mmCIF file of C-alpha atoms in Angstrom:
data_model
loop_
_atom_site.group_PDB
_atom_site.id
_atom_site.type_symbol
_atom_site.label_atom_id
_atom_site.label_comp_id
_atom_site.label_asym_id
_atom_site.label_seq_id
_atom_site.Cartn_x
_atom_site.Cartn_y
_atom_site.Cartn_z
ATOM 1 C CA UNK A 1 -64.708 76.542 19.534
ATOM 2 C CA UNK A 2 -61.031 76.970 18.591
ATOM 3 C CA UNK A 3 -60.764 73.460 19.106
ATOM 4 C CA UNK A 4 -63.569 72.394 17.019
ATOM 5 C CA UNK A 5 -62.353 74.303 14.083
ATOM 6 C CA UNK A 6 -59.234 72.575 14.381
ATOM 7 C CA UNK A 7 -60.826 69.409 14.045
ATOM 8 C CA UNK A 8 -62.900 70.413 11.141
ATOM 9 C CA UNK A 9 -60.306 72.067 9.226
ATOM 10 C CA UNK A 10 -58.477 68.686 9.526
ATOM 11 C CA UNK A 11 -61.188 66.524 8.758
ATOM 12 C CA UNK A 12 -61.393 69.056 5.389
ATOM 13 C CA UNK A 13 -57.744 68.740 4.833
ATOM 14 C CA UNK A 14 -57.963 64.599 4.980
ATOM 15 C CA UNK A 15 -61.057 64.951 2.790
ATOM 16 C CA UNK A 16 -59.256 66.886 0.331
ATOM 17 C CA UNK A 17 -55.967 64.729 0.565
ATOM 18 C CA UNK A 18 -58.198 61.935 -0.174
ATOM 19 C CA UNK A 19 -59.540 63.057 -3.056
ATOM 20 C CA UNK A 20 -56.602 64.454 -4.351
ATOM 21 C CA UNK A 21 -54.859 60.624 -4.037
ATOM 22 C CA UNK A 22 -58.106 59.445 -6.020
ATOM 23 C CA UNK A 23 -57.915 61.721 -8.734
ATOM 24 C CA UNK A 24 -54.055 61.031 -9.037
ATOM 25 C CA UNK A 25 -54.854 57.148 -9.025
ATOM 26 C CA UNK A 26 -57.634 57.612 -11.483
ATOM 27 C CA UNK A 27 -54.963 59.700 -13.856
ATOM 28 C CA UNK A 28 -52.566 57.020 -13.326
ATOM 29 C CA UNK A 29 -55.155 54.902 -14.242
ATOM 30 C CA UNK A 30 -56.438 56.135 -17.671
ATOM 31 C CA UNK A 31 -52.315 56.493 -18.265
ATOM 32 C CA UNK A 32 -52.336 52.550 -18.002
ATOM 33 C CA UNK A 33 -55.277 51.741 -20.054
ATOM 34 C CA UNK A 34 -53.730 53.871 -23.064
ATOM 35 C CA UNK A 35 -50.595 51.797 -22.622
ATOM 36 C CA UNK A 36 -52.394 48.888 -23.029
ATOM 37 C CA UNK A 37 -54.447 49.721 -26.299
ATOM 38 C CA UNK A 38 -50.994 51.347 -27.565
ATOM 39 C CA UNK A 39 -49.448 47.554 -26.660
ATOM 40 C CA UNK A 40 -52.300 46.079 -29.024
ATOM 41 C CA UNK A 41 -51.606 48.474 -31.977
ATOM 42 C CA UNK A 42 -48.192 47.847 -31.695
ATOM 43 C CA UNK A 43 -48.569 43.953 -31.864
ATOM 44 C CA UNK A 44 -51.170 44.263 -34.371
ATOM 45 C CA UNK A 45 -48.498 45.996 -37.154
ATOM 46 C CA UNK A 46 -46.780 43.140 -36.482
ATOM 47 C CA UNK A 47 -48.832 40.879 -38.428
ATOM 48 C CA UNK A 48 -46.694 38.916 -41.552
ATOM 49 C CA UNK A 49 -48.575 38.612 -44.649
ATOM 50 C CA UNK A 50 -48.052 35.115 -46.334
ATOM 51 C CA UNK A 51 -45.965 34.971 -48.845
ATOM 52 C CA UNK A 52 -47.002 33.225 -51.969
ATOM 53 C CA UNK A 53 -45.020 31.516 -54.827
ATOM 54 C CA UNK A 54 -47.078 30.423 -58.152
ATOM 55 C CA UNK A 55 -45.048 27.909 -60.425
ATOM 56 C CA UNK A 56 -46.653 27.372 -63.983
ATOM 57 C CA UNK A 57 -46.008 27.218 -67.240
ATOM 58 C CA UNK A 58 -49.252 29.128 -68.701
ATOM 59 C CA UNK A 59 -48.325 32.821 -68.186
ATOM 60 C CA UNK A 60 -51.988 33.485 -68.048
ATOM 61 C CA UNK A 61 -53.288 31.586 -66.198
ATOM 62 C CA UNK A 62 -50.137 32.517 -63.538
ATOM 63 C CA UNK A 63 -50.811 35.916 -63.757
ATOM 64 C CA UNK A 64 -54.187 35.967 -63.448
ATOM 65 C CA UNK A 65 -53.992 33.489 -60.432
ATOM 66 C CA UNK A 66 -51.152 35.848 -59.221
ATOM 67 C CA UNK A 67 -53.533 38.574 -59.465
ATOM 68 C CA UNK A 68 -56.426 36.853 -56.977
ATOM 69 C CA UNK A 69 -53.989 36.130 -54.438
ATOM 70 C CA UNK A 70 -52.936 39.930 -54.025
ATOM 71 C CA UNK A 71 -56.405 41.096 -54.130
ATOM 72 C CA UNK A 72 -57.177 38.680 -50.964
ATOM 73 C CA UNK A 73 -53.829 40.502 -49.085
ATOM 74 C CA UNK A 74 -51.214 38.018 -50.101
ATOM 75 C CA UNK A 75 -47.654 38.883 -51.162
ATOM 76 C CA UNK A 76 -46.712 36.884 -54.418
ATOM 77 C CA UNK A 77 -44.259 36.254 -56.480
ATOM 78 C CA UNK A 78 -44.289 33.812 -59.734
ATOM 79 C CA UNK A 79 -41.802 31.542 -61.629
ATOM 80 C CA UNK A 80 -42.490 29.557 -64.819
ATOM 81 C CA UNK A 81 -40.431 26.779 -63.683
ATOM 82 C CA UNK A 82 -38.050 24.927 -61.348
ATOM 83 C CA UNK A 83 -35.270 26.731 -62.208
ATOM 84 C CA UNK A 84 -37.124 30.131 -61.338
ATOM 85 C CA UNK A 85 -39.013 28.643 -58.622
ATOM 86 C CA UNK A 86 -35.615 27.982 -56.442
ATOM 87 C CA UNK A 87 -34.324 31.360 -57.678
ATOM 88 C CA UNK A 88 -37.679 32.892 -56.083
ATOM 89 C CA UNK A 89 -37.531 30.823 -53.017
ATOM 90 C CA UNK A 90 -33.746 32.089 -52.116
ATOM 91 C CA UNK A 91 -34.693 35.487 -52.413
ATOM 92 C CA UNK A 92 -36.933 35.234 -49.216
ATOM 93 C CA UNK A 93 -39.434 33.731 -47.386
ATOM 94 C CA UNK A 94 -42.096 31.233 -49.151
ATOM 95 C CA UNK A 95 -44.375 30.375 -46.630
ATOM 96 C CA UNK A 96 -47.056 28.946 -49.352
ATOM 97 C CA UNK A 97 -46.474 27.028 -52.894
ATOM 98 C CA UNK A 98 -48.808 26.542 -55.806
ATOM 99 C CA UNK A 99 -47.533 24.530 -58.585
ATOM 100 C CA UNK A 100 -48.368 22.972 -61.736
ATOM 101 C CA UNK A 101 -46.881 19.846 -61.814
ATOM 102 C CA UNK A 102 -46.893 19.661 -65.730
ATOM 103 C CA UNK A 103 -44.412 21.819 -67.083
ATOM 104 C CA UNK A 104 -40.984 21.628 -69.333
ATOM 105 C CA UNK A 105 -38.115 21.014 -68.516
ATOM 106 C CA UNK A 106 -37.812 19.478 -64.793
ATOM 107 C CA UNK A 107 -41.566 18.993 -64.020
ATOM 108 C CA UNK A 108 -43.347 19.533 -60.821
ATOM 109 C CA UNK A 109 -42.431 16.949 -58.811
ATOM 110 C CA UNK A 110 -38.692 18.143 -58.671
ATOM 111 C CA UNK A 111 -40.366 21.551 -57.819
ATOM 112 C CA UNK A 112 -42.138 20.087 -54.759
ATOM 113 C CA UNK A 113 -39.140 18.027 -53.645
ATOM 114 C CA UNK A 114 -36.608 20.673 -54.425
ATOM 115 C CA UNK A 115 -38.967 23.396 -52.681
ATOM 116 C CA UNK A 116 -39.365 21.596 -49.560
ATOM 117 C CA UNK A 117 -35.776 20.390 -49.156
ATOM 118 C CA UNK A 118 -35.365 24.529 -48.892
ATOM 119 C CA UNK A 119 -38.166 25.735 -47.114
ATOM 120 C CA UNK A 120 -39.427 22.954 -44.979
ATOM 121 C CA UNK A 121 -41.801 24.550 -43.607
ATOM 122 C CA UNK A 122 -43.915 25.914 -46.276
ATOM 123 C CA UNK A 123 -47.439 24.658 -47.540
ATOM 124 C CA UNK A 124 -47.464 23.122 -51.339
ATOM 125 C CA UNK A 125 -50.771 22.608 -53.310
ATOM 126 C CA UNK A 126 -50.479 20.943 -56.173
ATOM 127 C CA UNK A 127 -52.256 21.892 -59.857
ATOM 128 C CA UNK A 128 -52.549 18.373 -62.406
ATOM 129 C CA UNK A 129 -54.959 18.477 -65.237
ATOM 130 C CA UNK A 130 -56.786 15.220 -66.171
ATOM 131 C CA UNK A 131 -54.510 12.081 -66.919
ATOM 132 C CA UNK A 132 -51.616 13.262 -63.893
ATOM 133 C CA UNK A 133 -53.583 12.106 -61.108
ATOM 134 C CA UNK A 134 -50.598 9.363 -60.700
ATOM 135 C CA UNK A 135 -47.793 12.202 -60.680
ATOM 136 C CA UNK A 136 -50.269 14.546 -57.677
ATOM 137 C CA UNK A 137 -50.416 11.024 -55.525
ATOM 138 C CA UNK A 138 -46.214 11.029 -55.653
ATOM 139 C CA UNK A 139 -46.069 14.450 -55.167
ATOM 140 C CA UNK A 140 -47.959 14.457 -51.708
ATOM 141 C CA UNK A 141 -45.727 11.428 -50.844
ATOM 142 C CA UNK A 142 -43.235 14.089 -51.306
ATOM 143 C CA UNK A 143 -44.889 16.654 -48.833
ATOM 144 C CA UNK A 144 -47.328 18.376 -50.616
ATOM 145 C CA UNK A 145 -50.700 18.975 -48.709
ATOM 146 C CA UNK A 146 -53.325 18.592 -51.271
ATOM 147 C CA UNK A 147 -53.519 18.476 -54.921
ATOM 148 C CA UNK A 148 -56.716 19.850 -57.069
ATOM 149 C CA UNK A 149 -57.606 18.838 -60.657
ATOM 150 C CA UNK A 150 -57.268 21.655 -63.102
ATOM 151 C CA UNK A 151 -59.221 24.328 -63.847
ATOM 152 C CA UNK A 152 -58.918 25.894 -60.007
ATOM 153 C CA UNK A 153 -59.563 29.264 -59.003
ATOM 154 C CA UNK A 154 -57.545 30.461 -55.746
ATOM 155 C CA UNK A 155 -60.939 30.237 -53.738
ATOM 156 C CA UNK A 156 -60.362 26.455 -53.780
ATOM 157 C CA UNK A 157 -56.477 27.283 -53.717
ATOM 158 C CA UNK A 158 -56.645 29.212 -50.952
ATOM 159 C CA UNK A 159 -59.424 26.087 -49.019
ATOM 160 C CA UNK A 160 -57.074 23.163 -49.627
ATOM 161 C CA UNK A 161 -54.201 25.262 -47.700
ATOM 162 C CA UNK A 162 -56.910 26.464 -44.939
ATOM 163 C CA UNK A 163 -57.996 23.012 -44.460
ATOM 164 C CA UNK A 164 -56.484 21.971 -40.813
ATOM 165 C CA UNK A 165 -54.843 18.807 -42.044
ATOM 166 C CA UNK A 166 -53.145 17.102 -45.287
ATOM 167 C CA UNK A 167 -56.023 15.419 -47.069
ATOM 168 C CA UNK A 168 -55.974 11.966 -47.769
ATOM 169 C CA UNK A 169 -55.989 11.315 -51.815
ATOM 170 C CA UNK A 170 -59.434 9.775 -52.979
ATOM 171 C CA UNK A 171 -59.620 6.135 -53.849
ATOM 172 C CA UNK A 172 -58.542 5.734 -57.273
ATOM 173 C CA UNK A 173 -60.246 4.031 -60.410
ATOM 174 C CA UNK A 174 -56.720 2.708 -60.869
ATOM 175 C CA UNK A 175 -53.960 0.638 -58.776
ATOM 176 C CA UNK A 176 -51.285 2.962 -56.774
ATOM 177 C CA UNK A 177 -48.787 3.676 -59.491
ATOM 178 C CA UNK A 178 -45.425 1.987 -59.795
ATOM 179 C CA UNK A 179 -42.610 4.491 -60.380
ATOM 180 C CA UNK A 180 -42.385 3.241 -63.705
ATOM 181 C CA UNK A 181 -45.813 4.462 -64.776
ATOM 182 C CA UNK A 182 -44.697 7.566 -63.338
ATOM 183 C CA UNK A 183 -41.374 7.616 -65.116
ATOM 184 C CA UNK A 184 -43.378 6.905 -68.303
ATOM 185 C CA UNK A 185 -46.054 10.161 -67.727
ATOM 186 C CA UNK A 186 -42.570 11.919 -67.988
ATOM 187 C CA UNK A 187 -40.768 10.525 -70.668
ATOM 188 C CA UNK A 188 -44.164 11.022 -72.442
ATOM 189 C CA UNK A 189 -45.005 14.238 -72.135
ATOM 190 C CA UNK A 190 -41.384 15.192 -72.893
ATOM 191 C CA UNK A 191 -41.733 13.366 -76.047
ATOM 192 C CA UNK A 192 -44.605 15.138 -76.874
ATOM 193 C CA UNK A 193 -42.867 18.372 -76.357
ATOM 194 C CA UNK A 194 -39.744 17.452 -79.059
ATOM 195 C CA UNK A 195 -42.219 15.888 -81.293
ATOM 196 C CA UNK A 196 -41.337 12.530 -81.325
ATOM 197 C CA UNK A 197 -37.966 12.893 -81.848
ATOM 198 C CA UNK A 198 -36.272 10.059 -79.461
ATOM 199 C CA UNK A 199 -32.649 11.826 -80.267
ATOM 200 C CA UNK A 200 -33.967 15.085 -79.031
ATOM 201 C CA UNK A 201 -36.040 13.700 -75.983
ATOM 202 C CA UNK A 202 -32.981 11.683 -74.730
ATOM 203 C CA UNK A 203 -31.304 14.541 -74.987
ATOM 204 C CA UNK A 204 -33.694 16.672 -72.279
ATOM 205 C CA UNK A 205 -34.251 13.386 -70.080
ATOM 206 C CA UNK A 206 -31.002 13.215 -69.600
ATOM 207 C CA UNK A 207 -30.601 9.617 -71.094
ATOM 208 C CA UNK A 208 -28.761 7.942 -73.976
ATOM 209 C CA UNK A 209 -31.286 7.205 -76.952
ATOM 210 C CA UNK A 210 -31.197 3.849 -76.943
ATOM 211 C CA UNK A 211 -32.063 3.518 -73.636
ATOM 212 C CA UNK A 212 -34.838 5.547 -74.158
ATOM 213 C CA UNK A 213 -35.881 3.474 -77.290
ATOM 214 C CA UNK A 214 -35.537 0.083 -74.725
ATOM 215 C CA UNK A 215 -38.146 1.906 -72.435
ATOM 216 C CA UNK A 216 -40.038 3.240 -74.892
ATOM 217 C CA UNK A 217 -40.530 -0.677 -76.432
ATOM 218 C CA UNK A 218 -40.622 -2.193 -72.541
ATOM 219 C CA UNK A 219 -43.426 -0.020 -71.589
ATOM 220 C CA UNK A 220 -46.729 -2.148 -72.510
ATOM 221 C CA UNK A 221 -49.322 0.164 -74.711
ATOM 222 C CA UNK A 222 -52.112 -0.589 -72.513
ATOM 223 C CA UNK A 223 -50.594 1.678 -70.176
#
């Protein structure tokens, strides 16, 4: 009888250590699956937000472009030009570009170029109203991923940068464009800007007048 309480208190004690170890693993357990879902909070703060630049001219149209951007969870910052552009770019990372490509001063194409020489691994989309399709075609030769015809709202911004490779430009109506036409869309619109004045436009492209007056009379007028 002694005996065979021995043997049952045992049998209780082994029972109990048992459960006792399964309760401790189960503890140890729920301990591990709250590190786990503490590991996915923490890499889930460590999300970046992109970080947009807008370069144009049109303070409206900047802001208000500025303003849809940061609405959708984008950082942004602006600049009216290249000048402002490159000071915005060295102040931190630009992961995305928007730019207008016409604008005064040094125009958009020096923006893409001079952007991308800095941050080579950002996005550019590139803004051109009617008439600049020439200039978009040499700025995507210059890196740019897409270009889109003016007006655009940052839902089709925001589509040409989601899209999962550089688009091809369309067919044009018109040849490829020799450098020379796209000399001439600048020297154009900078005469347009200064009014016609040829001193004054020389001046700003950097030029002496007269050879600005032997391009102006090279270039043929059914450009």
């Amino acid at each position: 009888m002694s005996m065979g309480a021995g043997v049952s208190t045992g049998a209780g004690a082994s029972a109990g250590g048992d459960m006792s170890a399964g309760a401790g693993a189960g503890a140890n357990t729920g301990a591990g699956a709250n590190t786990g879902a503490g590991d996915e909070a923490q890499e889930g703060g460590d999300v970046e937000v992109l970080r947009f630049l807008v370069v144009d001219d049109d303070e409206r149209f900047r802001e208000r472009l500025a303003k849809a951007f940061r609405q959708r969870g984008f950082e942004v910052v602006t600049a009216d030009g290249h000048e402002s552009a490159m000071a915005r770019a060295s102040e931190g990372r630009v992961d995305r570009v928007v730019v207008d490509l016409r604008m005064p001063g040094q125009n958009g194409l020096a923006v893409v170029r001079d952007l991308l020489a800095a941050s080579p691994d950002a996005e550019v989309v590139v803004l051109t109203g009617y008439g600049s399709i020439a200039t978009a075609v040499e700025a995507m030769r210059l890196g740019a991923k897409d270009y889109l015809t003016k007006p655009a709202d940052a839902d089709r911004i925001l589509a040409a940068f989601e899209s999962e490779s550089t688009v091809e430009p369309e067919p044009l109506s018109f040849d490829v464009p020799s450098l020379a036409r796209l000399e001439w869309e600048h020297i154009e619109r900078v005469l347009q800007e200064c009014g016609g004045n040829v001193s004054k436009a020389a001046r700003v492209l950097g030029i002496h007048r007269r050879t600005l007056q032997y391009k102006l009379a090279k270039f043929p007028a059914n450009r």
